[in-house]
């Protein structure tokens, strides 16, 4: 009897399965036949790779940004130090991180330059095509030395000058004696990797993750050596004062550059000069707690609202070895 009842019981029709929308189709609103709409495709992450030479990660549009901030990094560094600055600076600024010629990646063996003058000449030629509007220049540590002589070259050749000169964690050119205690090219060659790595670590410039990657550490130390040779070979010669406003930043606990050496930049300013001593060390660019970006924003905003004060280029001068 039970078997007969089961035989007479009608079967339920199969429940319709919702059709999947075609790839790329616009998702339909939730409903009876589409209880789970397809999610829109995930947006691709932006490519943060910075091309070789001095190309910025995203070329600034001079018509959209009234002032471009040209940024030069420290010895052994790369333009990624300024990656977050694009969103941190006030409206009206574009960031142009400079990759030194011969640097094809974040950690690589650099191409050796004959001397500082040759490097500055190459930088000037390349930046002439890339930054054609109003600009300011910022240099961190070794980058401040490069920025100073870049401006001096443009003063000598009658080139376009920055409206503002900014430097961080580097002694005034006439007081700069060494980086990491290195005063000559021979002293650089005499440093073994262990000693150099320890000096970098003590200055706060050695990322902890590199200690676990010896191959990467060797590449970084090779880059640092080339930059230290460049700095150690340079000898200051008397140079005209900078006609644009000069502002410098330093860390109160910087073991490499003293406050007196920072304030010595006043001797190289023909007009407006400022110096901010912040709660950080030598690598202010990599220390969010130091407050470099807020101080930089204030100074840049002031530059936009202050009449231009760049004067005519003084007599020529060039850096020497």
mmCIF file of C-alpha atoms in Angstrom:
data_model
loop_
_atom_site.group_PDB
_atom_site.id
_atom_site.type_symbol
_atom_site.label_atom_id
_atom_site.label_comp_id
_atom_site.label_asym_id
_atom_site.label_seq_id
_atom_site.Cartn_x
_atom_site.Cartn_y
_atom_site.Cartn_z
ATOM 1 C CA UNK A 1 0.000 0.000 0.000
ATOM 2 C CA UNK A 2 2.774 2.454 0.920
ATOM 3 C CA UNK A 3 4.542 1.615 -2.306
ATOM 4 C CA UNK A 4 1.376 2.410 -4.277
ATOM 5 C CA UNK A 5 1.049 5.827 -2.603
ATOM 6 C CA UNK A 6 4.678 6.629 -3.431
ATOM 7 C CA UNK A 7 4.062 5.634 -7.030
ATOM 8 C CA UNK A 8 1.003 7.934 -7.326
ATOM 9 C CA UNK A 9 2.813 10.948 -5.735
ATOM 10 C CA UNK A 10 3.700 13.468 -8.507
ATOM 11 C CA UNK A 11 7.284 14.535 -8.787
ATOM 12 C CA UNK A 12 8.154 18.147 -8.177
ATOM 13 C CA UNK A 13 9.583 19.941 -11.193
ATOM 14 C CA UNK A 14 13.250 20.920 -10.863
ATOM 15 C CA UNK A 15 13.863 24.423 -9.559
ATOM 16 C CA UNK A 16 15.166 26.773 -12.221
ATOM 17 C CA UNK A 17 18.787 27.757 -11.756
ATOM 18 C CA UNK A 18 19.603 31.441 -12.246
ATOM 19 C CA UNK A 19 21.502 32.188 -15.400
ATOM 20 C CA UNK A 20 24.952 33.698 -14.957
ATOM 21 C CA UNK A 21 25.303 37.052 -16.691
ATOM 22 C CA UNK A 22 27.697 37.281 -19.568
ATOM 23 C CA UNK A 23 31.255 38.328 -18.792
ATOM 24 C CA UNK A 24 31.441 42.100 -18.502
ATOM 25 C CA UNK A 25 27.629 42.469 -18.470
ATOM 26 C CA UNK A 26 26.047 44.964 -16.119
ATOM 27 C CA UNK A 27 24.896 43.207 -12.930
ATOM 28 C CA UNK A 28 21.102 43.085 -12.513
ATOM 29 C CA UNK A 29 19.293 44.161 -9.400
ATOM 30 C CA UNK A 30 18.593 41.454 -6.837
ATOM 31 C CA UNK A 31 15.292 39.722 -7.431
ATOM 32 C CA UNK A 32 13.500 36.433 -7.591
ATOM 33 C CA UNK A 33 15.668 34.970 -10.311
ATOM 34 C CA UNK A 34 18.878 36.777 -9.365
ATOM 35 C CA UNK A 35 19.253 36.553 -5.595
ATOM 36 C CA UNK A 36 23.032 36.980 -5.824
ATOM 37 C CA UNK A 37 24.031 39.611 -8.377
ATOM 38 C CA UNK A 38 27.479 39.395 -9.844
ATOM 39 C CA UNK A 39 29.981 41.778 -8.288
ATOM 40 C CA UNK A 40 31.543 44.390 -10.563
ATOM 41 C CA UNK A 41 35.105 43.611 -11.663
ATOM 42 C CA UNK A 42 37.773 44.625 -9.190
ATOM 43 C CA UNK A 43 39.723 47.714 -10.152
ATOM 44 C CA UNK A 44 43.351 47.093 -10.939
ATOM 45 C CA UNK A 45 45.904 48.525 -8.545
ATOM 46 C CA UNK A 46 47.851 51.471 -9.974
ATOM 47 C CA UNK A 47 51.301 50.733 -11.341
ATOM 48 C CA UNK A 48 53.746 52.347 -8.936
ATOM 49 C CA UNK A 49 56.835 51.419 -10.950
ATOM 50 C CA UNK A 50 59.005 54.462 -11.621
ATOM 51 C CA UNK A 51 60.674 54.325 -15.026
ATOM 52 C CA UNK A 52 64.404 54.699 -15.485
ATOM 53 C CA UNK A 53 66.419 57.902 -15.460
ATOM 54 C CA UNK A 54 64.511 60.938 -14.238
ATOM 55 C CA UNK A 55 61.072 59.941 -15.500
ATOM 56 C CA UNK A 56 58.382 60.421 -12.816
ATOM 57 C CA UNK A 57 55.906 57.648 -12.029
ATOM 58 C CA UNK A 58 53.137 59.858 -13.420
ATOM 59 C CA UNK A 59 54.272 62.773 -15.536
ATOM 60 C CA UNK A 60 52.917 66.008 -14.050
ATOM 61 C CA UNK A 61 50.669 68.081 -16.283
ATOM 62 C CA UNK A 62 52.112 71.621 -16.206
ATOM 63 C CA UNK A 63 48.724 73.056 -17.232
ATOM 64 C CA UNK A 64 46.967 71.371 -14.295
ATOM 65 C CA UNK A 65 49.611 71.894 -11.600
ATOM 66 C CA UNK A 66 51.030 75.401 -11.225
ATOM 67 C CA UNK A 67 54.190 74.194 -9.458
ATOM 68 C CA UNK A 68 56.189 70.949 -9.696
ATOM 69 C CA UNK A 69 58.285 69.734 -6.765
ATOM 70 C CA UNK A 70 61.453 68.067 -8.073
ATOM 71 C CA UNK A 71 62.709 65.587 -5.441
ATOM 72 C CA UNK A 72 66.238 64.154 -5.203
ATOM 73 C CA UNK A 73 66.829 61.231 -2.851
ATOM 74 C CA UNK A 74 69.610 60.339 -0.404
ATOM 75 C CA UNK A 75 72.743 58.259 -1.000
ATOM 76 C CA UNK A 76 71.790 54.674 -1.764
ATOM 77 C CA UNK A 77 68.123 55.640 -2.063
ATOM 78 C CA UNK A 78 65.599 55.689 -4.869
ATOM 79 C CA UNK A 79 62.503 57.705 -5.837
ATOM 80 C CA UNK A 80 60.137 55.419 -3.908
ATOM 81 C CA UNK A 81 60.974 57.530 -0.838
ATOM 82 C CA UNK A 82 58.644 60.190 -2.269
ATOM 83 C CA UNK A 83 55.875 57.853 -3.443
ATOM 84 C CA UNK A 84 53.341 58.935 -0.823
ATOM 85 C CA UNK A 85 53.994 62.633 -1.327
ATOM 86 C CA UNK A 86 51.648 62.834 -4.316
ATOM 87 C CA UNK A 87 48.613 62.576 -2.044
ATOM 88 C CA UNK A 88 50.129 64.456 0.902
ATOM 89 C CA UNK A 89 51.033 67.779 -0.686
ATOM 90 C CA UNK A 90 48.531 70.629 -1.020
ATOM 91 C CA UNK A 91 46.483 71.170 -4.150
ATOM 92 C CA UNK A 92 48.374 72.901 -6.888
ATOM 93 C CA UNK A 93 51.529 70.776 -6.675
ATOM 94 C CA UNK A 94 52.858 67.869 -8.706
ATOM 95 C CA UNK A 95 55.652 65.631 -7.409
ATOM 96 C CA UNK A 96 58.530 64.704 -9.724
ATOM 97 C CA UNK A 97 60.730 62.069 -8.020
ATOM 98 C CA UNK A 98 64.100 61.940 -9.757
ATOM 99 C CA UNK A 99 65.811 58.642 -10.467
ATOM 100 C CA UNK A 100 69.523 59.232 -10.831
ATOM 101 C CA UNK A 101 70.942 58.265 -14.216
ATOM 102 C CA UNK A 102 72.168 54.689 -14.224
ATOM 103 C CA UNK A 103 69.578 53.476 -11.697
ATOM 104 C CA UNK A 104 67.238 51.029 -13.429
ATOM 105 C CA UNK A 105 65.474 49.607 -10.394
ATOM 106 C CA UNK A 106 64.846 50.126 -6.681
ATOM 107 C CA UNK A 107 67.989 48.150 -5.762
ATOM 108 C CA UNK A 108 70.646 47.793 -8.442
ATOM 109 C CA UNK A 109 74.293 48.412 -9.165
ATOM 110 C CA UNK A 110 74.544 52.007 -10.388
ATOM 111 C CA UNK A 111 76.488 53.268 -13.344
ATOM 112 C CA UNK A 112 79.587 55.107 -12.148
ATOM 113 C CA UNK A 113 79.864 58.786 -13.016
ATOM 114 C CA UNK A 114 83.242 60.461 -13.573
ATOM 115 C CA UNK A 115 82.466 63.222 -11.075
ATOM 116 C CA UNK A 116 79.726 65.378 -9.625
ATOM 117 C CA UNK A 117 79.855 67.885 -12.478
ATOM 118 C CA UNK A 118 79.142 65.149 -15.044
ATOM 119 C CA UNK A 119 76.169 63.873 -13.065
ATOM 120 C CA UNK A 120 74.736 67.366 -12.574
ATOM 121 C CA UNK A 121 75.119 68.096 -16.286
ATOM 122 C CA UNK A 122 73.183 64.951 -17.203
ATOM 123 C CA UNK A 123 70.468 65.732 -14.670
ATOM 124 C CA UNK A 124 70.103 69.255 -16.003
ATOM 125 C CA UNK A 125 69.755 68.082 -19.598
ATOM 126 C CA UNK A 126 67.092 65.519 -18.748
ATOM 127 C CA UNK A 127 65.074 67.713 -16.424
ATOM 128 C CA UNK A 128 65.030 70.465 -19.047
ATOM 129 C CA UNK A 129 62.656 68.312 -21.107
ATOM 130 C CA UNK A 130 60.596 66.981 -18.214
ATOM 131 C CA UNK A 131 59.927 70.064 -16.076
ATOM 132 C CA UNK A 132 58.960 72.969 -18.292
ATOM 133 C CA UNK A 133 56.807 75.081 -15.979
ATOM 134 C CA UNK A 134 57.153 76.546 -12.505
ATOM 135 C CA UNK A 135 59.011 74.329 -10.079
ATOM 136 C CA UNK A 136 60.652 74.003 -6.675
ATOM 137 C CA UNK A 137 63.471 71.629 -5.774
ATOM 138 C CA UNK A 138 63.871 69.398 -2.707
ATOM 139 C CA UNK A 139 66.964 67.374 -1.855
ATOM 140 C CA UNK A 140 67.386 64.910 0.985
ATOM 141 C CA UNK A 141 70.946 64.306 2.257
ATOM 142 C CA UNK A 142 73.098 63.684 -0.850
ATOM 143 C CA UNK A 143 70.129 64.880 -2.899
ATOM 144 C CA UNK A 144 70.533 68.330 -1.314
ATOM 145 C CA UNK A 145 74.095 68.538 -2.626
ATOM 146 C CA UNK A 146 72.921 67.545 -6.117
ATOM 147 C CA UNK A 147 70.079 70.077 -5.938
ATOM 148 C CA UNK A 148 72.470 72.862 -4.919
ATOM 149 C CA UNK A 149 74.842 72.291 -7.836
ATOM 150 C CA UNK A 150 71.973 71.737 -10.251
ATOM 151 C CA UNK A 151 70.667 75.206 -9.401
ATOM 152 C CA UNK A 152 74.187 76.651 -9.603
ATOM 153 C CA UNK A 153 74.575 75.216 -13.115
ATOM 154 C CA UNK A 154 71.294 76.763 -14.204
ATOM 155 C CA UNK A 155 72.292 80.085 -12.687
ATOM 156 C CA UNK A 156 75.540 79.969 -14.653
ATOM 157 C CA UNK A 157 73.846 79.064 -17.940
ATOM 158 C CA UNK A 158 70.837 81.339 -17.588
ATOM 159 C CA UNK A 159 68.438 78.409 -17.248
ATOM 160 C CA UNK A 160 65.051 78.395 -15.498
ATOM 161 C CA UNK A 161 65.454 78.615 -11.733
ATOM 162 C CA UNK A 162 63.270 77.075 -9.023
ATOM 163 C CA UNK A 163 60.981 79.355 -7.061
ATOM 164 C CA UNK A 164 61.955 77.633 -3.818
ATOM 165 C CA UNK A 165 65.016 75.653 -2.698
ATOM 166 C CA UNK A 166 64.399 73.007 -0.030
ATOM 167 C CA UNK A 167 67.011 70.789 1.620
ATOM 168 C CA UNK A 168 66.874 68.213 4.406
ATOM 169 C CA UNK A 169 69.493 66.439 6.515
ATOM 170 C CA UNK A 170 72.563 67.829 4.765
ATOM 171 C CA UNK A 171 75.175 70.288 5.967
ATOM 172 C CA UNK A 172 75.618 73.601 4.205
ATOM 173 C CA UNK A 173 77.838 73.106 1.125
ATOM 174 C CA UNK A 174 80.803 74.958 2.621
ATOM 175 C CA UNK A 175 80.558 72.887 5.830
ATOM 176 C CA UNK A 176 79.792 69.455 4.383
ATOM 177 C CA UNK A 177 82.751 67.210 5.125
ATOM 178 C CA UNK A 178 81.512 63.639 4.946
ATOM 179 C CA UNK A 179 78.632 61.215 4.994
ATOM 180 C CA UNK A 180 78.790 58.251 7.394
ATOM 181 C CA UNK A 181 82.245 59.433 8.480
ATOM 182 C CA UNK A 182 83.746 58.962 5.001
ATOM 183 C CA UNK A 183 86.017 61.791 3.842
ATOM 184 C CA UNK A 184 87.766 60.326 0.783
ATOM 185 C CA UNK A 185 87.282 57.788 -1.994
ATOM 186 C CA UNK A 186 90.027 55.631 -0.471
ATOM 187 C CA UNK A 187 88.115 55.597 2.813
ATOM 188 C CA UNK A 188 85.042 54.313 0.967
ATOM 189 C CA UNK A 189 87.033 51.455 -0.565
ATOM 190 C CA UNK A 190 88.535 50.615 2.820
ATOM 191 C CA UNK A 191 85.107 50.072 4.396
ATOM 192 C CA UNK A 192 84.085 46.424 4.538
ATOM 193 C CA UNK A 193 80.426 45.484 4.136
ATOM 194 C CA UNK A 194 79.925 44.754 7.834
ATOM 195 C CA UNK A 195 81.218 48.181 8.916
ATOM 196 C CA UNK A 196 79.252 50.011 6.228
ATOM 197 C CA UNK A 197 76.054 48.149 7.101
ATOM 198 C CA UNK A 198 76.537 48.949 10.790
ATOM 199 C CA UNK A 199 76.995 52.668 10.062
ATOM 200 C CA UNK A 200 73.857 52.670 7.936
ATOM 201 C CA UNK A 201 71.927 50.864 10.670
ATOM 202 C CA UNK A 202 73.117 53.331 13.319
ATOM 203 C CA UNK A 203 71.973 56.241 11.133
ATOM 204 C CA UNK A 204 68.556 54.641 10.607
ATOM 205 C CA UNK A 205 69.086 53.992 6.903
ATOM 206 C CA UNK A 206 69.116 50.196 6.773
ATOM 207 C CA UNK A 207 65.686 48.535 6.437
ATOM 208 C CA UNK A 208 65.395 45.560 8.767
ATOM 209 C CA UNK A 209 64.079 43.285 6.014
ATOM 210 C CA UNK A 210 67.351 43.614 4.103
ATOM 211 C CA UNK A 211 69.268 41.970 6.936
ATOM 212 C CA UNK A 212 67.435 38.737 6.116
ATOM 213 C CA UNK A 213 68.239 39.044 2.399
ATOM 214 C CA UNK A 214 72.038 39.075 1.988
ATOM 215 C CA UNK A 215 71.853 39.300 -1.805
ATOM 216 C CA UNK A 216 69.712 42.448 -1.672
ATOM 217 C CA UNK A 217 71.930 43.877 1.059
ATOM 218 C CA UNK A 218 75.028 43.482 -1.120
ATOM 219 C CA UNK A 219 73.297 45.322 -3.972
ATOM 220 C CA UNK A 220 72.241 48.148 -1.656
ATOM 221 C CA UNK A 221 75.737 48.494 -0.231
ATOM 222 C CA UNK A 222 77.133 48.662 -3.766
ATOM 223 C CA UNK A 223 74.813 51.570 -4.534
ATOM 224 C CA UNK A 224 75.713 53.306 -1.271
ATOM 225 C CA UNK A 225 79.427 52.964 -2.049
ATOM 226 C CA UNK A 226 79.058 54.625 -5.440
ATOM 227 C CA UNK A 227 77.145 57.535 -3.902
ATOM 228 C CA UNK A 228 79.642 57.915 -1.065
ATOM 229 C CA UNK A 229 82.497 58.032 -3.588
ATOM 230 C CA UNK A 230 80.693 60.814 -5.421
ATOM 231 C CA UNK A 231 80.243 62.821 -2.214
ATOM 232 C CA UNK A 232 83.758 62.179 -0.913
ATOM 233 C CA UNK A 233 85.367 63.279 -4.193
ATOM 234 C CA UNK A 234 83.543 66.607 -4.198
ATOM 235 C CA UNK A 235 85.355 69.723 -3.020
ATOM 236 C CA UNK A 236 83.436 72.922 -2.433
ATOM 237 C CA UNK A 237 84.379 76.101 -4.283
ATOM 238 C CA UNK A 238 82.933 79.539 -3.625
ATOM 239 C CA UNK A 239 79.533 79.882 -5.274
ATOM 240 C CA UNK A 240 76.966 82.690 -5.629
ATOM 241 C CA UNK A 241 74.118 82.834 -3.156
ATOM 242 C CA UNK A 242 70.804 81.375 -4.220
ATOM 243 C CA UNK A 243 68.390 84.132 -5.306
ATOM 244 C CA UNK A 244 65.247 82.178 -4.407
ATOM 245 C CA UNK A 245 63.942 81.513 -0.850
ATOM 246 C CA UNK A 246 65.899 78.756 0.908
ATOM 247 C CA UNK A 247 64.395 76.520 3.586
ATOM 248 C CA UNK A 248 66.096 73.578 5.283
ATOM 249 C CA UNK A 249 64.872 70.790 7.560
ATOM 250 C CA UNK A 250 66.820 68.686 10.019
ATOM 251 C CA UNK A 251 66.362 66.051 12.683
ATOM 252 C CA UNK A 252 67.100 66.839 16.303
ATOM 253 C CA UNK A 253 68.645 63.367 16.777
ATOM 254 C CA UNK A 254 70.483 63.214 13.443
ATOM 255 C CA UNK A 255 73.854 61.513 14.146
ATOM 256 C CA UNK A 256 75.370 62.753 10.853
ATOM 257 C CA UNK A 257 74.381 66.422 10.468
ATOM 258 C CA UNK A 258 74.378 68.912 13.341
ATOM 259 C CA UNK A 259 71.972 71.805 13.821
ATOM 260 C CA UNK A 260 74.848 74.262 13.310
ATOM 261 C CA UNK A 261 75.701 72.661 9.965
ATOM 262 C CA UNK A 262 72.083 72.971 8.879
ATOM 263 C CA UNK A 263 71.842 76.614 9.856
ATOM 264 C CA UNK A 264 74.964 77.232 7.811
ATOM 265 C CA UNK A 265 72.728 77.180 4.717
ATOM 266 C CA UNK A 266 71.907 80.785 5.617
ATOM 267 C CA UNK A 267 75.257 81.727 4.065
ATOM 268 C CA UNK A 268 73.971 80.477 0.695
ATOM 269 C CA UNK A 269 70.675 82.384 0.695
ATOM 270 C CA UNK A 270 70.548 85.827 -0.872
ATOM 271 C CA UNK A 271 67.145 86.537 0.643
ATOM 272 C CA UNK A 272 64.494 84.631 2.589
ATOM 273 C CA UNK A 273 65.848 81.769 4.736
ATOM 274 C CA UNK A 274 64.201 79.349 7.139
ATOM 275 C CA UNK A 275 65.277 76.328 9.177
ATOM 276 C CA UNK A 276 63.001 73.791 10.871
ATOM 277 C CA UNK A 277 64.482 71.357 13.415
ATOM 278 C CA UNK A 278 62.108 68.400 13.704
ATOM 279 C CA UNK A 279 61.764 65.471 16.093
ATOM 280 C CA UNK A 280 63.528 62.920 13.930
ATOM 281 C CA UNK A 281 66.859 61.572 12.783
ATOM 282 C CA UNK A 282 68.776 61.676 9.533
ATOM 283 C CA UNK A 283 66.142 59.891 7.435
ATOM 284 C CA UNK A 284 63.297 62.358 7.953
ATOM 285 C CA UNK A 285 61.701 61.388 4.648
ATOM 286 C CA UNK A 286 61.086 57.874 5.996
ATOM 287 C CA UNK A 287 59.963 58.930 9.493
ATOM 288 C CA UNK A 288 56.256 59.910 9.533
ATOM 289 C CA UNK A 289 56.442 60.902 13.208
ATOM 290 C CA UNK A 290 59.105 63.525 12.472
ATOM 291 C CA UNK A 291 56.564 65.868 10.910
ATOM 292 C CA UNK A 292 58.475 66.658 7.721
ATOM 293 C CA UNK A 293 55.431 66.531 5.439
ATOM 294 C CA UNK A 294 53.305 68.964 7.508
ATOM 295 C CA UNK A 295 56.247 71.383 7.685
ATOM 296 C CA UNK A 296 56.814 70.993 3.959
ATOM 297 C CA UNK A 297 53.136 71.616 3.209
ATOM 298 C CA UNK A 298 53.217 74.867 5.162
ATOM 299 C CA UNK A 299 56.293 76.071 3.318
ATOM 300 C CA UNK A 300 54.960 75.121 -0.121
ATOM 301 C CA UNK A 301 51.594 76.749 0.550
ATOM 302 C CA UNK A 302 53.406 79.915 1.510
ATOM 303 C CA UNK A 303 55.360 79.733 -1.759
ATOM 304 C CA UNK A 304 52.132 79.643 -3.777
ATOM 305 C CA UNK A 305 50.740 82.704 -2.020
ATOM 306 C CA UNK A 306 53.958 84.762 -2.019
ATOM 307 C CA UNK A 307 55.044 86.849 -5.013
ATOM 308 C CA UNK A 308 57.895 85.313 -6.954
ATOM 309 C CA UNK A 309 61.303 86.514 -5.760
ATOM 310 C CA UNK A 310 63.704 84.703 -8.069
ATOM 311 C CA UNK A 311 66.275 87.169 -9.339
ATOM 312 C CA UNK A 312 68.665 87.214 -12.252
ATOM 313 C CA UNK A 313 71.390 84.546 -12.274
ATOM 314 C CA UNK A 314 74.686 85.764 -10.796
ATOM 315 C CA UNK A 315 78.150 85.076 -12.218
ATOM 316 C CA UNK A 316 78.899 81.500 -13.361
ATOM 317 C CA UNK A 317 80.400 78.833 -11.138
ATOM 318 C CA UNK A 318 80.797 75.068 -11.382
ATOM 319 C CA UNK A 319 81.441 72.268 -8.891
ATOM 320 C CA UNK A 320 84.870 70.662 -8.865
ATOM 321 C CA UNK A 321 86.310 67.437 -7.606
#
